[in-house]
Amino acid sequence: MGFEENLLFYLTFAAYGIASLLYISYVGTKNAVTAKVAFYIVVFGVVVNTAAMLLRGYIGGYVPLSNGYEFLLAFSWGIAFVYLVTEWKYKVPITGAFVIPIAWLLLAYVAILMPVEYKVARPLMPALQSNWLTYHVITAQFGYGAFAFSFGAGIMYLIKERAINLGIKSGLAAKLPSLETLDQLGYRLIAVGFPLLSLCIITGAIWAEYAWGRYWSWDPKETWSLITWLVYAVYLHARFTYGWRGKKAAILAIIGFIAVLFTFFGVNYFLSGLHSYA
């Protein structure tokens, strides 16, 4: 990676890190200026994150969504972008303390643990030379961003509910939004993410048919994508059919995002298969 690519990456890394710290400090201070500054730092982070992806595309000569480094850049962008849109719409800045650190941690993995050779742009292998791959990863990018937010809302719900059950009326839990607000936020983000995940799986199957001559191979990545889809399908089905709200829904939202993370990290690094390049 050249100087410009490294500069844009570390600017993004720093922006999400500083914004995370500001949002965490906002939890304690409830200072509106702190939340506003954090919001604009996330906006800056999304801008340089976008520039980093565009520069990688220019250098590589392809849409930069073909290896682990490029996908984590896109994954972080998706989380930060979905956060900005949700924060702009619902005005709950405290959620930034639970969502933006996820984007930062993904980039921290790249900065600290990912081998240098995994970050370098390489000529695309034949299986990746398809526009369906672009559609496949872009839908994952936005869908995973929505699921990351629902994960944060689920964590906040459990903290708040436990404090209420214990009769605690001060501290972190007292500063979180109401249980109803957190439940609705988690649901709405999953309602956005689920159709995107469905499109991700469908476009991935079409791409697989072009690349390997079959729509589905029960490759570990495909299998875990299906498991993730089933977790969110159960969430929505149980909500509509059995009226699941509150704690059960929050736990399912958390399990769903853990499945998302395993689909990327667990499958890529612990299981072998057709997606081992990702």
Short mmCIF file of N, CA and C in Angstrom, two decimals, residues 71 74-75 77-79 81-82 135-151 188-200 228 232 256-257 260:
data_model
loop_
_atom_site.label_atom_id
_atom_site.label_comp_id
_atom_site.label_asym_id
_atom_site.label_seq_id
_atom_site.Cartn_x
_atom_site.Cartn_y
_atom_site.Cartn_z
N PHE A 71 -13.15 -5.46 1.98
CA PHE A 71 -14.49 -5.64 2.53
C PHE A 71 -14.61 -5.00 3.92
N ALA A 74 -15.24 -1.45 3.50
CA ALA A 74 -16.65 -1.26 3.10
C ALA A 74 -17.59 -1.52 4.27
N PHE A 75 -17.29 -2.54 5.09
CA PHE A 75 -18.11 -2.90 6.25
C PHE A 75 -18.13 -1.72 7.23
N TRP A 77 -17.49 1.41 6.55
CA TRP A 77 -18.23 2.50 5.90
C TRP A 77 -19.74 2.28 6.06
N GLY A 78 -20.19 1.04 5.86
CA GLY A 78 -21.63 0.75 5.96
C GLY A 78 -22.14 1.03 7.37
N ILE A 79 -21.38 0.64 8.40
CA ILE A 79 -21.81 0.87 9.79
C ILE A 79 -21.90 2.37 10.06
N PHE A 81 -22.12 4.89 7.92
CA PHE A 81 -23.13 5.55 7.10
C PHE A 81 -24.53 5.29 7.64
N VAL A 82 -24.83 4.03 7.97
CA VAL A 82 -26.15 3.70 8.53
C VAL A 82 -26.34 4.43 9.86
N TYR A 135 -22.71 -6.29 -6.69
CA TYR A 135 -24.05 -6.21 -6.11
C TYR A 135 -24.10 -7.00 -4.80
N HIS A 136 -23.46 -8.16 -4.81
CA HIS A 136 -23.45 -9.06 -3.65
C HIS A 136 -22.83 -8.37 -2.44
N VAL A 137 -21.68 -7.73 -2.62
CA VAL A 137 -20.98 -7.13 -1.48
C VAL A 137 -21.62 -5.81 -1.05
N ILE A 138 -22.12 -5.03 -2.01
CA ILE A 138 -22.75 -3.75 -1.64
C ILE A 138 -24.00 -3.99 -0.79
N THR A 139 -24.81 -4.99 -1.15
CA THR A 139 -25.99 -5.28 -0.33
C THR A 139 -25.57 -5.77 1.06
N ALA A 140 -24.46 -6.54 1.12
CA ALA A 140 -23.95 -6.98 2.42
C ALA A 140 -23.48 -5.78 3.24
N GLN A 141 -22.82 -4.83 2.57
CA GLN A 141 -22.27 -3.65 3.24
C GLN A 141 -23.36 -2.86 3.98
N PHE A 142 -24.47 -2.59 3.30
CA PHE A 142 -25.55 -1.82 3.93
C PHE A 142 -26.32 -2.69 4.93
N GLY A 143 -26.56 -3.94 4.58
CA GLY A 143 -27.29 -4.84 5.48
C GLY A 143 -26.53 -5.05 6.78
N TYR A 144 -25.24 -5.31 6.70
CA TYR A 144 -24.44 -5.53 7.90
C TYR A 144 -24.37 -4.25 8.73
N GLY A 145 -24.35 -3.09 8.07
CA GLY A 145 -24.37 -1.82 8.81
C GLY A 145 -25.63 -1.70 9.64
N ALA A 146 -26.77 -2.06 9.05
CA ALA A 146 -28.04 -2.01 9.78
C ALA A 146 -28.04 -3.01 10.94
N PHE A 147 -27.50 -4.19 10.70
CA PHE A 147 -27.47 -5.20 11.77
C PHE A 147 -26.55 -4.77 12.92
N ALA A 148 -25.45 -4.07 12.59
CA ALA A 148 -24.55 -3.58 13.65
C ALA A 148 -25.30 -2.61 14.56
N PHE A 149 -26.13 -1.76 13.96
CA PHE A 149 -26.90 -0.81 14.78
C PHE A 149 -27.91 -1.56 15.64
N SER A 150 -28.58 -2.56 15.07
CA SER A 150 -29.56 -3.32 15.86
C SER A 150 -28.86 -4.07 17.00
N PHE A 151 -27.62 -4.49 16.77
CA PHE A 151 -26.83 -5.13 17.82
C PHE A 151 -26.61 -4.15 18.98
N ARG A 188 -36.59 -1.69 13.49
CA ARG A 188 -36.57 -0.97 12.21
C ARG A 188 -35.27 -1.22 11.44
N LEU A 189 -34.15 -1.30 12.16
CA LEU A 189 -32.89 -1.56 11.47
C LEU A 189 -32.85 -2.98 10.92
N ILE A 190 -33.41 -3.94 11.65
CA ILE A 190 -33.46 -5.31 11.13
C ILE A 190 -34.42 -5.40 9.95
N ALA A 191 -35.52 -4.63 10.02
CA ALA A 191 -36.46 -4.62 8.90
C ALA A 191 -35.81 -4.06 7.64
N VAL A 192 -34.82 -3.17 7.80
CA VAL A 192 -34.05 -2.67 6.65
C VAL A 192 -32.99 -3.68 6.23
N GLY A 193 -32.30 -4.25 7.19
CA GLY A 193 -31.18 -5.13 6.89
C GLY A 193 -31.59 -6.47 6.30
N PHE A 194 -32.76 -6.99 6.73
CA PHE A 194 -33.15 -8.33 6.28
C PHE A 194 -33.34 -8.44 4.76
N PRO A 195 -34.11 -7.53 4.12
CA PRO A 195 -34.22 -7.65 2.65
C PRO A 195 -32.87 -7.47 1.95
N LEU A 196 -31.99 -6.62 2.53
CA LEU A 196 -30.66 -6.46 1.93
C LEU A 196 -29.85 -7.75 2.03
N LEU A 197 -29.95 -8.42 3.19
CA LEU A 197 -29.25 -9.70 3.34
C LEU A 197 -29.83 -10.73 2.36
N SER A 198 -31.14 -10.70 2.17
CA SER A 198 -31.76 -11.62 1.22
C SER A 198 -31.22 -11.37 -0.19
N LEU A 199 -31.13 -10.08 -0.57
CA LEU A 199 -30.56 -9.74 -1.89
C LEU A 199 -29.10 -10.16 -1.98
N CYS A 200 -28.38 -10.00 -0.87
CA CYS A 200 -26.97 -10.41 -0.84
C CYS A 200 -26.84 -11.90 -1.15
N THR A 228 -27.34 -17.01 9.31
CA THR A 228 -27.58 -15.62 9.70
C THR A 228 -28.96 -15.17 9.22
N TYR A 232 -32.38 -13.88 11.57
CA TYR A 232 -33.17 -12.65 11.40
C TYR A 232 -34.60 -12.98 10.92
N GLY A 256 -27.94 -12.50 16.06
CA GLY A 256 -27.85 -12.31 14.61
C GLY A 256 -26.56 -11.63 14.20
N PHE A 257 -26.15 -10.58 14.95
CA PHE A 257 -24.91 -9.88 14.55
C PHE A 257 -23.68 -10.72 14.86
N VAL A 260 -23.34 -12.70 11.94
CA VAL A 260 -22.76 -11.88 10.85
C VAL A 260 -21.24 -11.88 10.97
#
